[in-house]
mmCIF file of C-alpha atoms (C1' of nucleotides) in Angstrom:
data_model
loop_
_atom_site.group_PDB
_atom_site.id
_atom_site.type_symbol
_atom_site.label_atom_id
_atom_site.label_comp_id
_atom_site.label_asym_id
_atom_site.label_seq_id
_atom_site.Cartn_x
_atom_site.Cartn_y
_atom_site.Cartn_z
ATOM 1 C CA UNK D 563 -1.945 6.492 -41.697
ATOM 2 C CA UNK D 564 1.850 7.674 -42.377
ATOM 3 C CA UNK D 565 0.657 10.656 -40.656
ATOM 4 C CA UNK D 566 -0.544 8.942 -37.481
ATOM 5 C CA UNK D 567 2.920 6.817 -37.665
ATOM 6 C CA UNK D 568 4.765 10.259 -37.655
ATOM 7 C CA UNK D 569 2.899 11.722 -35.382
ATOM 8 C CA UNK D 570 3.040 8.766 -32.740
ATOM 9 C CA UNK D 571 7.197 9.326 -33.427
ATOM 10 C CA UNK D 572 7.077 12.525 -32.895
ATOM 11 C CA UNK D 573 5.263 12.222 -29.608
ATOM 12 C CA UNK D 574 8.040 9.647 -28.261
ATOM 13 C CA UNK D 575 10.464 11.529 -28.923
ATOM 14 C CA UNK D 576 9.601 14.670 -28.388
ATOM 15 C CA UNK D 577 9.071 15.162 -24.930
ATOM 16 C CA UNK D 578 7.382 16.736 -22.890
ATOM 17 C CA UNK D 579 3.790 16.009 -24.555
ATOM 18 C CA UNK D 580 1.996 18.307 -22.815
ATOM 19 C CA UNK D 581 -0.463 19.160 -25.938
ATOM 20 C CA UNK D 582 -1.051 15.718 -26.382
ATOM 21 C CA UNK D 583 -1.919 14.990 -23.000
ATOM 22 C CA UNK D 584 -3.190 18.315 -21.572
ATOM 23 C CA UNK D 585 -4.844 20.220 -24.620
ATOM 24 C CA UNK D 586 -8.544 19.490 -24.683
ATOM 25 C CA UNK D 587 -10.464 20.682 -27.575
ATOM 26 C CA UNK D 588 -13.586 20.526 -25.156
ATOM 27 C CA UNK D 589 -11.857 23.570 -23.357
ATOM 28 C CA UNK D 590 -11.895 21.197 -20.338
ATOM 29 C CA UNK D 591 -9.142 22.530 -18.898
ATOM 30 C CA UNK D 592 -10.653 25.622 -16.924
ATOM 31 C CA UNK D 593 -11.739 22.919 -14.429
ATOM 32 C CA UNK D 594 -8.540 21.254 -14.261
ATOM 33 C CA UNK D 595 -6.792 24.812 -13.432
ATOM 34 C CA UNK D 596 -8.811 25.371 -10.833
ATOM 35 C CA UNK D 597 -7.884 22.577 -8.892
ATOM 36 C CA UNK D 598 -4.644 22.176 -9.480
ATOM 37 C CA UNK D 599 -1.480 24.180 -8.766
ATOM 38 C CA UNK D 600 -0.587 26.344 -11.566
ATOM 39 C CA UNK D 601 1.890 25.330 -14.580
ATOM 40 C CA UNK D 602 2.140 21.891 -14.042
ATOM 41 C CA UNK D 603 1.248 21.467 -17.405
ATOM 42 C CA UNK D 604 4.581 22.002 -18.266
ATOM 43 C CA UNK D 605 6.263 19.462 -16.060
ATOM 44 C CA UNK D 606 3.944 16.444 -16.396
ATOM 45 C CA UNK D 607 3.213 14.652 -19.493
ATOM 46 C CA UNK D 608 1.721 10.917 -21.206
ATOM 47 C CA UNK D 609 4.147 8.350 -19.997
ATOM 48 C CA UNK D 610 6.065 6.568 -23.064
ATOM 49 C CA UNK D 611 4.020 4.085 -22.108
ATOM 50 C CA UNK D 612 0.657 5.760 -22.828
ATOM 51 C CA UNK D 613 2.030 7.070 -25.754
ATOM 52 C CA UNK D 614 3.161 3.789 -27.089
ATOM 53 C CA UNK D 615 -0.532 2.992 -26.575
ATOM 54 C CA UNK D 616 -1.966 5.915 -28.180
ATOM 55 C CA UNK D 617 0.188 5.109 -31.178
ATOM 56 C CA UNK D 618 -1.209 1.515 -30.913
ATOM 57 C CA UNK D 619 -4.409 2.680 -31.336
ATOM 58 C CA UNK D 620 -3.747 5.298 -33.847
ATOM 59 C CA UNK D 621 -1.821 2.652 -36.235
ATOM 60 C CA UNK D 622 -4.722 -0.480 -35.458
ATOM 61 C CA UNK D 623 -6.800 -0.847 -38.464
ATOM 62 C CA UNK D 624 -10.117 0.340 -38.167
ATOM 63 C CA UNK D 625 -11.537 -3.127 -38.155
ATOM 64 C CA UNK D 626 -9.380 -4.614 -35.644
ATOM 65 C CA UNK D 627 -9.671 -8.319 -36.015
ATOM 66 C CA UNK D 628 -11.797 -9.747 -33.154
ATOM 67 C CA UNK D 629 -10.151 -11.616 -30.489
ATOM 68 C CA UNK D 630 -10.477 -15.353 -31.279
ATOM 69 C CA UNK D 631 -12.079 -17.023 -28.245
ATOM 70 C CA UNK D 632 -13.618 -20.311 -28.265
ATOM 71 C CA UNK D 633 -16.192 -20.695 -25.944
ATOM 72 C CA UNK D 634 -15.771 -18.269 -22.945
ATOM 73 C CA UNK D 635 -16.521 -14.547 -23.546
ATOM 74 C CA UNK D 636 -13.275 -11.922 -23.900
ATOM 75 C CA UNK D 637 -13.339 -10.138 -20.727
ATOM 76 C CA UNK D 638 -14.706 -6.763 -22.280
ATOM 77 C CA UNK D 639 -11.984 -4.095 -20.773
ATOM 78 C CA UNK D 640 -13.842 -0.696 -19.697
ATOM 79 C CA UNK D 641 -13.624 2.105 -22.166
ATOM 80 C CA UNK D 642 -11.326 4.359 -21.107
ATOM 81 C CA UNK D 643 -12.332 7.432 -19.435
ATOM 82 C CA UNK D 644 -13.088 10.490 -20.936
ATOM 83 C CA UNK D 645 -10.803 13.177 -21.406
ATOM 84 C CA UNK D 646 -12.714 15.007 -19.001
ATOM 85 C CA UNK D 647 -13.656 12.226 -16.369
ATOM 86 C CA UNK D 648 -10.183 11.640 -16.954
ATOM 87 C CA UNK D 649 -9.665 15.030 -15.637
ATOM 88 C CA UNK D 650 -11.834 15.176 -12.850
ATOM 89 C CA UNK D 651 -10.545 11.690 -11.679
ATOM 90 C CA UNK D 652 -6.871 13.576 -11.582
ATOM 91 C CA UNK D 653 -8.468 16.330 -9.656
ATOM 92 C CA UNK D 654 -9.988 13.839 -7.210
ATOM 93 C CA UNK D 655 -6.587 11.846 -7.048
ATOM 94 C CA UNK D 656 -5.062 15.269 -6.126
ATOM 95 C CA UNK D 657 -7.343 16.492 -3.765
ATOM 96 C CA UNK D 658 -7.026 12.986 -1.646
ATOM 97 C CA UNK D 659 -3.440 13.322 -1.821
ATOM 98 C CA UNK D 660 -3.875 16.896 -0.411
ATOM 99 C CA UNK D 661 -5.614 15.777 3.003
ATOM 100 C CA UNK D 662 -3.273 12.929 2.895
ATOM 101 C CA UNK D 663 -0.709 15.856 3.312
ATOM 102 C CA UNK D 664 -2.249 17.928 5.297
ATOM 103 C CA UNK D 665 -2.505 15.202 7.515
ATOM 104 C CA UNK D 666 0.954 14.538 8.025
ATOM 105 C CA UNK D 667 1.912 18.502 8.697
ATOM 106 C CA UNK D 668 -0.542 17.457 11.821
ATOM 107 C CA UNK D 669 1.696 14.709 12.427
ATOM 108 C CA UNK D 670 4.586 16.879 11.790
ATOM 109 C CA UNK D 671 3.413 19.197 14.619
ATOM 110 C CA UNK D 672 2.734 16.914 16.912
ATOM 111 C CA UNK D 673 5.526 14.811 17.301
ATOM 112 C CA UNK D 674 8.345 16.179 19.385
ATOM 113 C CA UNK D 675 11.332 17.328 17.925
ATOM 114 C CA UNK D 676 13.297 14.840 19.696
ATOM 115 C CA UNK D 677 16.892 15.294 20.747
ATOM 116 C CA UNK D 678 18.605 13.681 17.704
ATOM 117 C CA UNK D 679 21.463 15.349 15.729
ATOM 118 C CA UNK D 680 19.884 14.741 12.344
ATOM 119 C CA UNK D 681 16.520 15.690 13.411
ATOM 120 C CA UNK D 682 17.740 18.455 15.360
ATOM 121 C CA UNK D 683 19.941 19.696 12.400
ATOM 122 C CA UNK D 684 16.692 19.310 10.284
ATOM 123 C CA UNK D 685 14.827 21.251 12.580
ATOM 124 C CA UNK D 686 17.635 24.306 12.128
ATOM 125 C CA UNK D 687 17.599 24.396 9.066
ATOM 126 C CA UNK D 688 13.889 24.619 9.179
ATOM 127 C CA UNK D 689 14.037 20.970 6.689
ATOM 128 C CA UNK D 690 10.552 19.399 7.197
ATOM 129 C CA UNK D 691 10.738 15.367 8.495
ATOM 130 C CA UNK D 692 9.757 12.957 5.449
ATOM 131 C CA UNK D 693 6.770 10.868 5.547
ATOM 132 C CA UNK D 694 8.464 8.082 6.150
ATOM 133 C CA UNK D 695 10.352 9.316 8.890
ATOM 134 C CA UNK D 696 7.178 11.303 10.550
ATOM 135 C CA UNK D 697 5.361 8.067 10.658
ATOM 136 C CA UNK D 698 8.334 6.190 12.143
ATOM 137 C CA UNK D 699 8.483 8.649 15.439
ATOM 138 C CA UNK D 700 5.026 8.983 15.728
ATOM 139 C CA UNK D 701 4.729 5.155 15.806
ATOM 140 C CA UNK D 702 7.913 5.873 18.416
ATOM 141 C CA UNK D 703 5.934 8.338 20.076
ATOM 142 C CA UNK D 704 2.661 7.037 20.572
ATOM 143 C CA UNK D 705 4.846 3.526 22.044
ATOM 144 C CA UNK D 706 6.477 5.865 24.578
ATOM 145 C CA UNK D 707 3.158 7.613 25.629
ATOM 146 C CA UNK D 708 1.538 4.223 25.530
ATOM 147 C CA UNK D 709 4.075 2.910 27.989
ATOM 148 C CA UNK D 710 3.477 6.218 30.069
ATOM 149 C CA UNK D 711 0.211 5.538 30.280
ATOM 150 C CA UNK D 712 0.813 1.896 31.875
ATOM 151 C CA UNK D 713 3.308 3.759 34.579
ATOM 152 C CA UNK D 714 2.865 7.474 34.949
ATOM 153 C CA UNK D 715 4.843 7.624 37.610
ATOM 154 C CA UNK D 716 7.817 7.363 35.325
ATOM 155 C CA UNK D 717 6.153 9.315 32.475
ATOM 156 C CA UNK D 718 9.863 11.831 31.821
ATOM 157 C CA UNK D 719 11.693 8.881 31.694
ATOM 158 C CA UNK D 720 9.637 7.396 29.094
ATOM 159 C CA UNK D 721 9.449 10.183 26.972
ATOM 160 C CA UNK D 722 12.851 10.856 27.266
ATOM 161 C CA UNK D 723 14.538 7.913 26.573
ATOM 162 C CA UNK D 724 11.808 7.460 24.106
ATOM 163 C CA UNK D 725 14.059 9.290 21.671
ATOM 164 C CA UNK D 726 17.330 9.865 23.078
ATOM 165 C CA UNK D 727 18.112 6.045 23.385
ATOM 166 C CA UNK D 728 20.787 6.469 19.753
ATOM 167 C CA UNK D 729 22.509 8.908 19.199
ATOM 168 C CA UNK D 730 21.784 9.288 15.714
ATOM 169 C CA UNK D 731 18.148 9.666 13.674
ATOM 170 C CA UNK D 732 19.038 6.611 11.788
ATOM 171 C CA UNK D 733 19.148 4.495 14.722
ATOM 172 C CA UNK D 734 16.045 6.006 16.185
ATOM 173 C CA UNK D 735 14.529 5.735 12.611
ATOM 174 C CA UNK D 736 15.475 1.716 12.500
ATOM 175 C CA UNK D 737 14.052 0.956 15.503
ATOM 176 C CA UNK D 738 11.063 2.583 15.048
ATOM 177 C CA UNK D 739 10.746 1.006 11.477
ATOM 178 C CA UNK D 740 7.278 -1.406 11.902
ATOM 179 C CA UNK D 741 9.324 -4.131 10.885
ATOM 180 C CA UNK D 742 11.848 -3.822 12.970
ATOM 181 C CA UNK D 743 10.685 -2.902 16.196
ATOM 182 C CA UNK D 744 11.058 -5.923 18.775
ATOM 183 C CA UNK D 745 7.695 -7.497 19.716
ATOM 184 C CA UNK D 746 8.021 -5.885 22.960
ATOM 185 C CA UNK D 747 7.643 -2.424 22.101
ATOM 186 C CA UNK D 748 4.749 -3.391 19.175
ATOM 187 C CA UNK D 749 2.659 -5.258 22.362
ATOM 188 C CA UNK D 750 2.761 -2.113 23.701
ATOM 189 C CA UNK D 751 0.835 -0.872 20.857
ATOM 190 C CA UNK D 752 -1.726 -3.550 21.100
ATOM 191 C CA UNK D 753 -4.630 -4.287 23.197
ATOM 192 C CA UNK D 754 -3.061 -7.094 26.115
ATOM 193 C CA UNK D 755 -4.510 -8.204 29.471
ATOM 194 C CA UNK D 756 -2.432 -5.743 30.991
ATOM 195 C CA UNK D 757 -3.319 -3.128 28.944
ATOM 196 C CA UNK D 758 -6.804 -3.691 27.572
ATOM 197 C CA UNK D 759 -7.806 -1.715 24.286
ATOM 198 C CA UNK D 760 -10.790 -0.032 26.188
ATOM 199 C CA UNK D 761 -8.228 1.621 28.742
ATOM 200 C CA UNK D 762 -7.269 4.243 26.436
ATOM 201 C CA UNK D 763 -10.919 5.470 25.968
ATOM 202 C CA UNK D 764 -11.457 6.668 29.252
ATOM 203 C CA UNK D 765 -9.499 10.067 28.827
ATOM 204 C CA UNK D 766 -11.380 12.302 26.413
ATOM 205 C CA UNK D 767 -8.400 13.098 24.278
ATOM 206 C CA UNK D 768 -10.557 15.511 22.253
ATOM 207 C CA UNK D 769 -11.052 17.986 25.029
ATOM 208 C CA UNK D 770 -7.538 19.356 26.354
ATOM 209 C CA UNK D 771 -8.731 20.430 29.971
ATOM 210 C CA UNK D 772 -9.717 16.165 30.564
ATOM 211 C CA UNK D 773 -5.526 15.908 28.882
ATOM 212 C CA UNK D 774 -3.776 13.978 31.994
ATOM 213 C CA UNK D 775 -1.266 16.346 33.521
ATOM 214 C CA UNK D 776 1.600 13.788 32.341
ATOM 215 C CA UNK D 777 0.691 14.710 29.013
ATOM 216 C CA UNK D 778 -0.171 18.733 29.769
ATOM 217 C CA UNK D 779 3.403 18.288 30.714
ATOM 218 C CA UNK D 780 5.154 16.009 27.997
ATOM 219 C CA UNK D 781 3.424 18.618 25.405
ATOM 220 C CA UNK D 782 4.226 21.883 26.897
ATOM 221 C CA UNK D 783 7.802 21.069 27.171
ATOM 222 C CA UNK D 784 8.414 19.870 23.751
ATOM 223 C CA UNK D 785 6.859 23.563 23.153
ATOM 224 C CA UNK D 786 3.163 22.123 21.921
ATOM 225 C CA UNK D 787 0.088 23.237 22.752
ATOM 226 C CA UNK D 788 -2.220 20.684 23.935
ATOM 227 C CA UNK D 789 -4.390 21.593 21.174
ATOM 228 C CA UNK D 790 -2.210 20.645 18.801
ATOM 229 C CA UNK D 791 -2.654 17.326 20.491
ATOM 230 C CA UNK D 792 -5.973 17.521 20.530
ATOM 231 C CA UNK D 793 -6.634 18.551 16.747
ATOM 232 C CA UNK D 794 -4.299 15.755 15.874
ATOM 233 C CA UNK D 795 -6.399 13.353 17.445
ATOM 234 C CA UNK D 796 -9.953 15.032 15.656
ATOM 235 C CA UNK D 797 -8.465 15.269 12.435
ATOM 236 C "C1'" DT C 987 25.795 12.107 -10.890
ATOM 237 C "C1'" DA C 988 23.238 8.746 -8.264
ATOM 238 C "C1'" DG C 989 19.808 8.266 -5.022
ATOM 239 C "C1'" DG C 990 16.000 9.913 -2.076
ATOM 240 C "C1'" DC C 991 11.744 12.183 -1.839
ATOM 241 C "C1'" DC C 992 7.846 13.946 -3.798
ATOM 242 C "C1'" DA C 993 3.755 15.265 -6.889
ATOM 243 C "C1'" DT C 994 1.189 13.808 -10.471
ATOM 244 C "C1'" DC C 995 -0.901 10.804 -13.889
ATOM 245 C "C1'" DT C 996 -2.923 6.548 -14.844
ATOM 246 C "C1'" DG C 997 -5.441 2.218 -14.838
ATOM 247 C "C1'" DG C 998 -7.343 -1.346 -11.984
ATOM 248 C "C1'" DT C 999 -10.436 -2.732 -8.343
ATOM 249 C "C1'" DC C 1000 -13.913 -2.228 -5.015
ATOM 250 C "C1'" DC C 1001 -17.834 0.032 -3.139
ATOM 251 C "C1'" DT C 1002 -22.148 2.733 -3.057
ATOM 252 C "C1'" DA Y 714 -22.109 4.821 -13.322
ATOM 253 C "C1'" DG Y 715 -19.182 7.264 -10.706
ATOM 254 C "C1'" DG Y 716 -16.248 7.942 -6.731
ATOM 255 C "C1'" DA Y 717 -12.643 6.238 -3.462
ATOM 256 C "C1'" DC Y 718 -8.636 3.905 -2.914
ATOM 257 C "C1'" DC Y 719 -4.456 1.917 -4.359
ATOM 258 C "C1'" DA Y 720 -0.090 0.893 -6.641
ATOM 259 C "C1'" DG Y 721 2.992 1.496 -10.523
ATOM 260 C "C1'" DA Y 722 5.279 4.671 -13.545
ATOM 261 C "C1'" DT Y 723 7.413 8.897 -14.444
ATOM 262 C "C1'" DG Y 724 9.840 13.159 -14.101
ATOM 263 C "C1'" DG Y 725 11.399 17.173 -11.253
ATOM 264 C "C1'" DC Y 726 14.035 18.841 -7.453
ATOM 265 C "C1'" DC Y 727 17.523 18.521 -4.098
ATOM 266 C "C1'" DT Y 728 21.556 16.811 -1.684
ATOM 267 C "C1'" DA Y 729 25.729 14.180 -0.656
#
DNA sequence: TAGGCCATCTGGTCCT
DNA sequence: AGGACCAGATGGCCTA
């Protein structure tokens, strides 16, 4: 028991605890490896928190007294996983959180780079737009386009003032925040008697050669190709 | 050095 | 039962 005591020390404060957390004497870790990027072993470790539980466990008596309920039955708390559904569950996690990424480099390359210092000064220095911020202009974006779409006869104005209204990405960034956009430009957005839902279905945004010229247009100058446009939408 | 952003791990919950 | 999804926690990296 001293042992398990030291050891549980050791662990806290010894970081990182990669053999702890990592080492499986299954040899489980060929499938981990495969799906995940290289060495990360080294950088990621059992939370203090975990470890404060392991120790937990490893200094409970054996016979851990049972809970003392009256009536009602202890809600019996899951096992926990496996080490190696734990692994698989980790390679899962990581695998969603993959397409979630590759899904916003889709974004990424779809919205315009718009004419804001910040962004443009980003854009030099070849700095890729947060998530945060890509999802902000895009929700920008697809407002402006929406708004084209209810007068195309003023479809470069929209787009440009779309994202040149502030001079400054943080001003562009606030009022394209979700919470902070005016009601106006979220109606937009939305399906309204002016602009039902079932309006935008019409155009067949999957196939580029049914693309409305406005948008042939809006994409080609922002140096897209519509099928950038196009795979965005698919994907 | 603090803060922002990110990847990853983890446990809980819901769904099939 | 197992997978998908989610949110919290954590640590690394980078920049002002």
């Amino acid at each position: 028991m001293d042992s398990l005591l030291q050891y549980g020390g050791d662990l806290i404060s010894n970081h990182p605890l990669t053999e702890m957390a990592y080492t499986d004497p299954n040899n489980n870790d060929e499938f981990e490896t495969n799906i995940a990027s290289p060495s990360k072993e080294d950088k990621y470790s059992l939370r203090p928190r975990s470890v404060r539980r392991v120790t937990e466990v490893a200094t409970k008596p054996e016979s851990a007294p049972v809970q003392k309920v009256k009536n009602h039955k202890p809600k019996q708390k899951p096992a926990p996983l496996s080490k190696y559904r734990r692994k698989t569950a980790n390679a899962r996690e990581r695998n969603r959180m993959r397409e979630i990424n590759q899904a916003f480099e889709t974004l990424r390359r779809v919205i315009p780079q718009m004419a804001s210092t910040q962004a443009a000064a980003a854009t030099a220095a070849n700095e890729k737009l947060t998530k945060i911020t890509t999802l902000r202009l895009a929700m920008k974006y697809i407002s402006s386009l929406s708004a084209a779409l209810n007068d195309p006869g003023n479809v470069s104005g929209f787009i440009e003032s779309a994202f040149s209204d502030c001079s400054d990405l943080d001003c562009l960034l606030l009022e394209s925040d979700g919470e902070s956009l005016p009601l106006s430009d979220h109606s937009s957005l939305l399906a309204s008697p002016d602009f039902p839902e079932p309006s935008l279905s019409p155009v067949d945004f999957g196939d580029p050669s049914t693309l409305p010229n406005f948008l042939h247009s809006d994409f080609s100058d922002h140096g897209l190709e519509q099928s950038d446009f196009s795979d965005f939408l698919l994907t």
